[in-house]
Short mmCIF file of N, CA, C and O in Angstrom, two decimals:
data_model
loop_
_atom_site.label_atom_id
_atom_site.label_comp_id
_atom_site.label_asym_id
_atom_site.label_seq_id
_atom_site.Cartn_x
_atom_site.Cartn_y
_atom_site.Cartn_z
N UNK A 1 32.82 14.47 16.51
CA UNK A 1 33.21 15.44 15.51
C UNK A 1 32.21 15.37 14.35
O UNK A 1 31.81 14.33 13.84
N UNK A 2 31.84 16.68 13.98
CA UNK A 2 30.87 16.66 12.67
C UNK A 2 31.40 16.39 11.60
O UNK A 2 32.54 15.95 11.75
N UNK A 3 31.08 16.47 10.60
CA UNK A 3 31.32 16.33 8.59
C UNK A 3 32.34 17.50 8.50
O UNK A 3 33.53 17.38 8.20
N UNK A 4 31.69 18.64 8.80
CA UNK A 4 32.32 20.30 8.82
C UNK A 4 33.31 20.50 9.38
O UNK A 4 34.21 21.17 8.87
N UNK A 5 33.40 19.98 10.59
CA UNK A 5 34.66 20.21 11.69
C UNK A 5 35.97 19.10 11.61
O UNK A 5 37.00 19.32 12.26
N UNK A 6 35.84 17.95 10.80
CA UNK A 6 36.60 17.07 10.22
C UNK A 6 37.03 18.11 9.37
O UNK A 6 37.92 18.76 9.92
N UNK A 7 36.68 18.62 7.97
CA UNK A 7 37.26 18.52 6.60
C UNK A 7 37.56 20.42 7.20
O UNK A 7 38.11 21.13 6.36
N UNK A 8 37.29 20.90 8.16
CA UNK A 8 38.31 22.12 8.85
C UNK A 8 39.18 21.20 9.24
O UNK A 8 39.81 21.08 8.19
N UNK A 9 39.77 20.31 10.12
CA UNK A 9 40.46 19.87 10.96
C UNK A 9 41.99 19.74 9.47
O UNK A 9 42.93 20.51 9.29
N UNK A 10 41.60 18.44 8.71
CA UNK A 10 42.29 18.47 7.49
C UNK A 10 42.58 19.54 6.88
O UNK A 10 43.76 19.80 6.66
N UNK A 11 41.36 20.57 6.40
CA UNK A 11 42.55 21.68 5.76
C UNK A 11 43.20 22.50 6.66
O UNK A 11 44.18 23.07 6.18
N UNK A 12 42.99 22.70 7.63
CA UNK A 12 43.94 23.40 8.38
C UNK A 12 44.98 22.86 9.20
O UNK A 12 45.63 23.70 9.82
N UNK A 13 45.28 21.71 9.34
CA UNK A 13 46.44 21.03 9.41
C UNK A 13 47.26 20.72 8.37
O UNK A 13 48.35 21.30 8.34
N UNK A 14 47.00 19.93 7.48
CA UNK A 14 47.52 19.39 6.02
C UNK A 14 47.47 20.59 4.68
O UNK A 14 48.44 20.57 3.93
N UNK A 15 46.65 21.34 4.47
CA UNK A 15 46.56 22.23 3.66
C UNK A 15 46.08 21.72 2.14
O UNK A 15 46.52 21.91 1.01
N UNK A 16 44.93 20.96 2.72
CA UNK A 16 44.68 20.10 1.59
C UNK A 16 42.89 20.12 1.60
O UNK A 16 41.97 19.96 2.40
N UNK A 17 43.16 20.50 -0.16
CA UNK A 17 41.46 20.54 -0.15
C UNK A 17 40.63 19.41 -0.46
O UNK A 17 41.09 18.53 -1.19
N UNK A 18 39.36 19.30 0.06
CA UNK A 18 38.69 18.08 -0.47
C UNK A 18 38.00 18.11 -1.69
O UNK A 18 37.13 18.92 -2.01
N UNK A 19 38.41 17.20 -2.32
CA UNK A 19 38.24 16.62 -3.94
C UNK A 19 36.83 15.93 -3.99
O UNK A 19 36.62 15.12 -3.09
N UNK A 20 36.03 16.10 -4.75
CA UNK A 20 34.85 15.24 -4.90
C UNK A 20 34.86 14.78 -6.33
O UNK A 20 34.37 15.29 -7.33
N UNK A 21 35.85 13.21 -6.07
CA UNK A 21 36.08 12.67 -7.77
C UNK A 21 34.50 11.64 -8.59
O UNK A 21 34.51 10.85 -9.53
N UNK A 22 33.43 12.09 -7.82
CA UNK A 22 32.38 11.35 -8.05
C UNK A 22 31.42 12.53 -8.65
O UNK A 22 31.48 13.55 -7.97
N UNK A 23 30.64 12.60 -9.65
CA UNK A 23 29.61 13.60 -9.81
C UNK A 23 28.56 12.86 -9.45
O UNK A 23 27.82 13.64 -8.86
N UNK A 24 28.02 11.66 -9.46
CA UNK A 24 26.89 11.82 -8.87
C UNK A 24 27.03 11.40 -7.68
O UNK A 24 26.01 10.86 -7.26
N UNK A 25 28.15 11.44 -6.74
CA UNK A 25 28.18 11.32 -4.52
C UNK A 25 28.81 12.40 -4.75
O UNK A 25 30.04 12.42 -4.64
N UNK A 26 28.13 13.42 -5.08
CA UNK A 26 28.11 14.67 -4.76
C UNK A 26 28.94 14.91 -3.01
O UNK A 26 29.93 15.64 -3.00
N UNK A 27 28.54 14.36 -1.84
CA UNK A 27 28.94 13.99 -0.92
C UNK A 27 30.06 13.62 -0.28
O UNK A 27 30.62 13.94 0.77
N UNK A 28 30.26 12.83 -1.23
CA UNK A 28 31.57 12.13 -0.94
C UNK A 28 33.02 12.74 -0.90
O UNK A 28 33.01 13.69 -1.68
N UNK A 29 34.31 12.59 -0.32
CA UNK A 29 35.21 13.54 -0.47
C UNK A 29 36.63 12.97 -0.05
O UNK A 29 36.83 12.45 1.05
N UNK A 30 37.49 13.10 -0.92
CA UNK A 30 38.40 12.63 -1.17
C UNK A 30 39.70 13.78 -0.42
O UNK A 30 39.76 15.00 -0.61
N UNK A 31 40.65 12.92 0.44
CA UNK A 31 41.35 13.94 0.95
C UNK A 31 42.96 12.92 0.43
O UNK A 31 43.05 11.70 0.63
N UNK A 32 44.01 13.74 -0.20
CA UNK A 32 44.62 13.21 -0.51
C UNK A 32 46.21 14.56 -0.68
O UNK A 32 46.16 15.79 -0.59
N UNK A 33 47.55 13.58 -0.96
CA UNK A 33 49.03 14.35 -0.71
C UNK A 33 48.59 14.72 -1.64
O UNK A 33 47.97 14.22 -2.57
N UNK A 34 49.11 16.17 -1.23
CA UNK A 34 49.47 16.58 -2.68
C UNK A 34 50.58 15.99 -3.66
O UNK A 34 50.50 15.92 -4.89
N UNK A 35 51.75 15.55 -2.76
CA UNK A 35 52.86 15.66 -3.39
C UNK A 35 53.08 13.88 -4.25
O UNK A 35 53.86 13.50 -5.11
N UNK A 36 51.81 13.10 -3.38
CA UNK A 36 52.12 11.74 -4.03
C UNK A 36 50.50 10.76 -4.78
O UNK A 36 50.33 9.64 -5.26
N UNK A 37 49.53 12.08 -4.49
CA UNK A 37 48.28 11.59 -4.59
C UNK A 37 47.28 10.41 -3.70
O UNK A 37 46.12 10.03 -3.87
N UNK A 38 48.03 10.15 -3.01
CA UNK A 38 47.58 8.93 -2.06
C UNK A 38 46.45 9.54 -1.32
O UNK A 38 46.50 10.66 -0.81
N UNK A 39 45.42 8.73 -1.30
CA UNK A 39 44.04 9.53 0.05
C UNK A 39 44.74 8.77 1.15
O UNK A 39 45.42 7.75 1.16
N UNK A 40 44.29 9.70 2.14
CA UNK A 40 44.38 9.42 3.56
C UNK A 40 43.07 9.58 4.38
O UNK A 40 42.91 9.07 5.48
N UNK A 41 41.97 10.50 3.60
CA UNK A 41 40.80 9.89 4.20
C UNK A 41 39.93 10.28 3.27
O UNK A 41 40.02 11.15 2.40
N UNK A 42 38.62 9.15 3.70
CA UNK A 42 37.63 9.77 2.95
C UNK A 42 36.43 9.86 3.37
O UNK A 42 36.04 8.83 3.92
N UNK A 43 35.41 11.02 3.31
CA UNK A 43 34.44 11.34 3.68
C UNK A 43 32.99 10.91 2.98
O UNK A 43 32.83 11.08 1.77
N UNK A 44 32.08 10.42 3.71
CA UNK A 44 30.93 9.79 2.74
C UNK A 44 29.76 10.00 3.47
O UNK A 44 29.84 10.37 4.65
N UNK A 45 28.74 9.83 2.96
CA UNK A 45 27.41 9.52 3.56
C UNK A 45 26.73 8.42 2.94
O UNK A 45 26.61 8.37 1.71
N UNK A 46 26.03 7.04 4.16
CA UNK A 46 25.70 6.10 3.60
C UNK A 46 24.64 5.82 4.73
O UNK A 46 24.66 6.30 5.86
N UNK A 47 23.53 4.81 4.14
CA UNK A 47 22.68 4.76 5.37
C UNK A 47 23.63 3.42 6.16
O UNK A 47 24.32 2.52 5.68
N UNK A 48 23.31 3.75 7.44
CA UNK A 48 23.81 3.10 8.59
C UNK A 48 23.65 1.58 8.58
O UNK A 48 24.38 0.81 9.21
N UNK A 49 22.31 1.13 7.57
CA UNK A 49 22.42 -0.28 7.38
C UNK A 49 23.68 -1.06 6.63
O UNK A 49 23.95 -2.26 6.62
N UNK A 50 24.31 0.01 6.04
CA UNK A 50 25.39 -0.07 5.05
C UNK A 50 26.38 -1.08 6.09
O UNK A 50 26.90 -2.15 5.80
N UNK A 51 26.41 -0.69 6.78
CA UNK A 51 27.81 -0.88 7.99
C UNK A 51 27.60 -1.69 8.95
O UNK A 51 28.61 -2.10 9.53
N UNK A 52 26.40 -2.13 9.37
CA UNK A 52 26.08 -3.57 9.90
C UNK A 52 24.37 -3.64 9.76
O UNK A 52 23.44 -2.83 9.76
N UNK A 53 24.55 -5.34 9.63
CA UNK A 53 22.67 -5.60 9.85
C UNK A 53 22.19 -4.98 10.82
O UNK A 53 21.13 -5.57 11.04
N UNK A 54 22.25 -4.49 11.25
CA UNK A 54 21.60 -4.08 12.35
C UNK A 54 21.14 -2.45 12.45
O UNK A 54 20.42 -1.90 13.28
N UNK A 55 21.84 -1.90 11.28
CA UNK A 55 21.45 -0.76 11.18
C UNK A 55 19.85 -0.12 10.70
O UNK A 55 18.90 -0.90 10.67
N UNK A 56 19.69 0.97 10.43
CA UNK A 56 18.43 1.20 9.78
C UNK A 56 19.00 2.25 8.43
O UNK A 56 20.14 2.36 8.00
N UNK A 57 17.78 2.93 7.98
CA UNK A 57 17.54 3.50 6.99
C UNK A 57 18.06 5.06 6.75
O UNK A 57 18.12 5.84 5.80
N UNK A 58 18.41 5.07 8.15
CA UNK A 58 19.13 6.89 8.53
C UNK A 58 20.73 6.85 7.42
O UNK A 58 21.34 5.88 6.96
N UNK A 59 20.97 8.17 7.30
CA UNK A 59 22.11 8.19 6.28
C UNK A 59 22.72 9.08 7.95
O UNK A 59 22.19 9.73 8.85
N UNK A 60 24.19 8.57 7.58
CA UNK A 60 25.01 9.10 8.96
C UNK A 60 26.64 9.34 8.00
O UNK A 60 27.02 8.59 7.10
N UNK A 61 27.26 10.40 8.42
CA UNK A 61 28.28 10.67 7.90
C UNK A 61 29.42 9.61 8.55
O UNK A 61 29.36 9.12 9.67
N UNK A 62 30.86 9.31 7.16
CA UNK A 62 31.34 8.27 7.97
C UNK A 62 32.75 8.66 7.36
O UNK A 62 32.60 9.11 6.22
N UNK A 63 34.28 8.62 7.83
CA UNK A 63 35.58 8.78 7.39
C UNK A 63 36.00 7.27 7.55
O UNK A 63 35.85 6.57 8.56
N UNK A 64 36.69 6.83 6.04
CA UNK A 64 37.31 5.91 6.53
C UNK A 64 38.64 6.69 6.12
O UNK A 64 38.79 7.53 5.23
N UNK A 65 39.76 6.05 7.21
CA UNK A 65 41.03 6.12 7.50
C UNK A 65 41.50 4.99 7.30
O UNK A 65 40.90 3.93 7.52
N UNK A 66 43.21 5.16 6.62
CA UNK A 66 43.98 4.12 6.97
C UNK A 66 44.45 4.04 8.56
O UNK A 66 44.35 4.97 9.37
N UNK A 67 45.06 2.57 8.85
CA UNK A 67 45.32 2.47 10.32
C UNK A 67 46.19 1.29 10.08
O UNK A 67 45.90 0.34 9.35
N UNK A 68 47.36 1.43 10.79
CA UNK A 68 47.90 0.07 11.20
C UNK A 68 47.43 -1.14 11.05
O UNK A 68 46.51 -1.29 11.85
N UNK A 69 47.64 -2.25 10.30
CA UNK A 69 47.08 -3.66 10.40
C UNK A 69 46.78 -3.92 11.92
O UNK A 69 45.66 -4.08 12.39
N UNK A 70 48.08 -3.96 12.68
CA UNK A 70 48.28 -4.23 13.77
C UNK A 70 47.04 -3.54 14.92
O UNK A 70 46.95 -3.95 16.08
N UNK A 71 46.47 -2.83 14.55
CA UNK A 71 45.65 -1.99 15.71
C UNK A 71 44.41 -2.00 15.34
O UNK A 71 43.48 -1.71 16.09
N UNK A 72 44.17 -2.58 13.18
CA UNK A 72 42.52 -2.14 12.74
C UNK A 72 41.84 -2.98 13.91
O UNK A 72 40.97 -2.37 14.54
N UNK A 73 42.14 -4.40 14.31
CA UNK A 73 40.91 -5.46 14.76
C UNK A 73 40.93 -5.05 15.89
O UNK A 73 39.90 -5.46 16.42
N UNK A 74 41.74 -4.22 16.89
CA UNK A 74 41.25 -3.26 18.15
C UNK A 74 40.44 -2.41 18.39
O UNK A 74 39.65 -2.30 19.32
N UNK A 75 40.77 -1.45 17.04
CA UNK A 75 40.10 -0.57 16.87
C UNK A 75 38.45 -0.55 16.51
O UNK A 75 37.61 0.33 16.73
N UNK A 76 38.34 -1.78 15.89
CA UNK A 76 36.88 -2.47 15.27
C UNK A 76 36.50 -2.60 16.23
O UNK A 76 35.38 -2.09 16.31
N UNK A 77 37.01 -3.31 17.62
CA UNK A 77 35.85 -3.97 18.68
C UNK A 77 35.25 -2.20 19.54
O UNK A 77 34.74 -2.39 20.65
N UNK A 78 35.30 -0.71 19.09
CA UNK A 78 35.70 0.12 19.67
C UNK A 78 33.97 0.65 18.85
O UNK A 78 33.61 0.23 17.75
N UNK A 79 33.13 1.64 19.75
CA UNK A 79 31.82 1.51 19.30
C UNK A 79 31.98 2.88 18.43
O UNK A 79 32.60 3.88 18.79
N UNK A 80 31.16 2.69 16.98
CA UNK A 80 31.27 3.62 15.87
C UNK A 80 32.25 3.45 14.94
O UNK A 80 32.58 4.23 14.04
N UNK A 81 32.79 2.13 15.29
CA UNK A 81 34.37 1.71 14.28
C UNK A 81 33.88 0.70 13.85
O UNK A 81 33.43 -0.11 14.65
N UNK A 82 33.83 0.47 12.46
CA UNK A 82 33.07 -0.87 11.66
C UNK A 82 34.79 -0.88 10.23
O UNK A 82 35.50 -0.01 9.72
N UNK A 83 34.74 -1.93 10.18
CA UNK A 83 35.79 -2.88 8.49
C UNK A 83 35.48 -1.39 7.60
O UNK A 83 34.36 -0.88 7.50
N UNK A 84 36.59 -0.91 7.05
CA UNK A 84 36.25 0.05 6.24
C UNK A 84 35.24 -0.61 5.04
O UNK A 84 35.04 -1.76 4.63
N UNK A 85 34.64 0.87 4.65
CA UNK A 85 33.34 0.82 3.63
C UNK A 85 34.32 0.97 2.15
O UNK A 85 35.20 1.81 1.99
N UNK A 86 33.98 0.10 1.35
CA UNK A 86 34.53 0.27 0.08
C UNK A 86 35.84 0.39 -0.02
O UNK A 86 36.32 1.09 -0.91
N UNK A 87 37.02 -0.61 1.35
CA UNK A 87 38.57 -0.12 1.02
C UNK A 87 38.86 -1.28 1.70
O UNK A 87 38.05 -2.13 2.08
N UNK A 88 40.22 -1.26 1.87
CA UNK A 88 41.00 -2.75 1.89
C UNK A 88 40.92 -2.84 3.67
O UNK A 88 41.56 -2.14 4.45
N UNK A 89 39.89 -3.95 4.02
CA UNK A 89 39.50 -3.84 5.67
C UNK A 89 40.48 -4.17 6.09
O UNK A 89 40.24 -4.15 7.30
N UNK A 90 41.85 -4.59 5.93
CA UNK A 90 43.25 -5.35 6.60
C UNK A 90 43.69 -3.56 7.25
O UNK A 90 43.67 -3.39 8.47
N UNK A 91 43.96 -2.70 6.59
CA UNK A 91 44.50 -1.57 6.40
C UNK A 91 43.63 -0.29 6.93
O UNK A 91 44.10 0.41 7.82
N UNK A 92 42.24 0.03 6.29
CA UNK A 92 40.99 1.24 6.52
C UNK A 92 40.32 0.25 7.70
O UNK A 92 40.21 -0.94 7.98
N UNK A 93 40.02 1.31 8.08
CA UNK A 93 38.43 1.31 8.72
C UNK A 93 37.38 2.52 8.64
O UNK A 93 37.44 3.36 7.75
N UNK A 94 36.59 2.52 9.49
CA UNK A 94 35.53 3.44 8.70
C UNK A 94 34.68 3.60 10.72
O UNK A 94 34.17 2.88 11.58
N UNK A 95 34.98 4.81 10.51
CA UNK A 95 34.39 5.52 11.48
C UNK A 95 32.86 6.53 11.56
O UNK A 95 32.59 7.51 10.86
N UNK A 96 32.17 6.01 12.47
CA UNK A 96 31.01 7.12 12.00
C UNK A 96 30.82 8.59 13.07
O UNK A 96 30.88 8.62 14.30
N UNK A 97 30.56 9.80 12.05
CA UNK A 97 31.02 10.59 12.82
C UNK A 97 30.01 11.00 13.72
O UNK A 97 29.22 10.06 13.82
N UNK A 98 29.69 11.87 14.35
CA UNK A 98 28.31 12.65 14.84
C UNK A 98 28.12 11.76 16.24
O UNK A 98 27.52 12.25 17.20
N UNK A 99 28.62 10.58 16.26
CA UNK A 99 28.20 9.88 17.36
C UNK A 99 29.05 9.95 18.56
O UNK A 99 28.49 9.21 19.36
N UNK A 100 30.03 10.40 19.07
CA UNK A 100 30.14 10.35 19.98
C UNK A 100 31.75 9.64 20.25
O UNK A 100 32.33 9.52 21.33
N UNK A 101 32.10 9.33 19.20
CA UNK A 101 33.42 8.92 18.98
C UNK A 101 34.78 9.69 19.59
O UNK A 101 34.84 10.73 18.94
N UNK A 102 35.89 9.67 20.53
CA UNK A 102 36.41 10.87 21.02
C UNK A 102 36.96 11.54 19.70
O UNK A 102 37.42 10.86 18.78
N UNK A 103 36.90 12.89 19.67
CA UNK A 103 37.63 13.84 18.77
C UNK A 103 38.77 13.68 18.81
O UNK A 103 39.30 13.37 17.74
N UNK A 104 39.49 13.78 19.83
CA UNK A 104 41.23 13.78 20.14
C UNK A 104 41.62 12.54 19.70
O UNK A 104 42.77 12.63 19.27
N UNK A 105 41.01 10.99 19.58
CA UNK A 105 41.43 10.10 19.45
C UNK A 105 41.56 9.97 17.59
O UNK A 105 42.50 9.39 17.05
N UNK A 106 40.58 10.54 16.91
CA UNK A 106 39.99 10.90 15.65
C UNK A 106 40.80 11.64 15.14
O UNK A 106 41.32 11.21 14.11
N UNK A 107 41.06 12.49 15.45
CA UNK A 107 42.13 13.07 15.10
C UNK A 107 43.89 12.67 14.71
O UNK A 107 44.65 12.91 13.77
N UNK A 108 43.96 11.94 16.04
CA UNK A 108 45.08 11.15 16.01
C UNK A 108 44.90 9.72 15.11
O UNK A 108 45.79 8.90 14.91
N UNK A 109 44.08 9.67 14.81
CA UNK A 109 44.26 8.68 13.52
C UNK A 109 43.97 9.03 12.26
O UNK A 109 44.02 8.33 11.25
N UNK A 110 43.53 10.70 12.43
CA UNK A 110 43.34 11.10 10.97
C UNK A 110 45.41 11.36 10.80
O UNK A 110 46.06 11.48 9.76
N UNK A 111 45.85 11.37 12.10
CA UNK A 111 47.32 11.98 11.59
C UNK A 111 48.20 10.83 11.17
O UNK A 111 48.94 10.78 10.19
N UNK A 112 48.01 10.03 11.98
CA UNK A 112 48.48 8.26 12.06
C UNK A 112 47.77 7.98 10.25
O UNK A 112 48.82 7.83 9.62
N UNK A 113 47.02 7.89 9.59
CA UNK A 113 46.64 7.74 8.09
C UNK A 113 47.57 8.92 7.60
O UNK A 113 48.70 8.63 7.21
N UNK A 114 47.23 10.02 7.62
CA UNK A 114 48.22 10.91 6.92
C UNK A 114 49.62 10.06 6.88
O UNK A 114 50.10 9.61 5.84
N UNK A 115 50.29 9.88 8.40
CA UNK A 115 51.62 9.29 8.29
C UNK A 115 51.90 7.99 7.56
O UNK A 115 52.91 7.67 6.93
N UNK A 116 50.93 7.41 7.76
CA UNK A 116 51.01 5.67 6.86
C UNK A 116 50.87 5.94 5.62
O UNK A 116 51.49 5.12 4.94
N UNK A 117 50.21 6.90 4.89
CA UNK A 117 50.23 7.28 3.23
C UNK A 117 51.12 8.14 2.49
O UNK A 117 50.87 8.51 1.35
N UNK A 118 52.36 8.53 3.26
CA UNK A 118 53.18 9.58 2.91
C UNK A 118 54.55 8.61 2.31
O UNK A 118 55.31 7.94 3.02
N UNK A 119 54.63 8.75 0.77
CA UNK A 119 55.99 7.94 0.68
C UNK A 119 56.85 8.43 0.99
O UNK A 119 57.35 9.53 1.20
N UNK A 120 57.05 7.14 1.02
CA UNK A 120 58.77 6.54 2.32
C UNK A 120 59.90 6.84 0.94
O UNK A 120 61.11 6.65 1.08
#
């Protein structure tokens, strides 16, 4: 799934626009309830070294999602799934998009975060 076809996927499910609370990560994008303010995902661009040594110098688009405690360290051993970037790694992880990751599965954890951030 691309950058574009994610933040369609969100507003046309959720009905929720993306926020860019950063002026200079212009980039960056904040998807959050309306009704309780909580993000449920967020959209970034970072170079790929960001997310393991092993990366290089390329900037690659990346969502981190909340996810189940219970399923993040499954989901990590899963290729394009790295410890969320800049959020609590017990809880987020951080997916990179463009690569090849299944859509349908992506999806279902963009809905699975929606559901874990909605107060109870």
């Amino acid at each position: 799934m691309k950058r574009s076809e994610l933040i369609d996927y969100i507003q046309s499910n959720y009905g929720v626009v993306a926020e860019s609370p950063w002026k200079n990560l212009p980039n960056y994008r904040v998807f959050r309830h309306e009704n309780n303010s909580k993000w449920f995902a967020v959209l970034m661009n970072v170079t790929s070294k960001t997310l393991s040594e092993n990366g290089g110098n390329d900037m690659v688009d990346i969502v981190n999602i909340k996810a189940s405690p219970e399923l993040v360290g499954s989901l990590r051993l899963k290729e394009h799934v790295y410890p969320a970037y800049h959020m609590n790694k017990e809880h987020w992880i951080t997916i990179i998009l463009g690569r090849g990751f299944p859509e349908n599965e992506l999806k279902a954890l963009i809905d699975d975060s929606y559901k874990l951030t909605t107060k109870r």
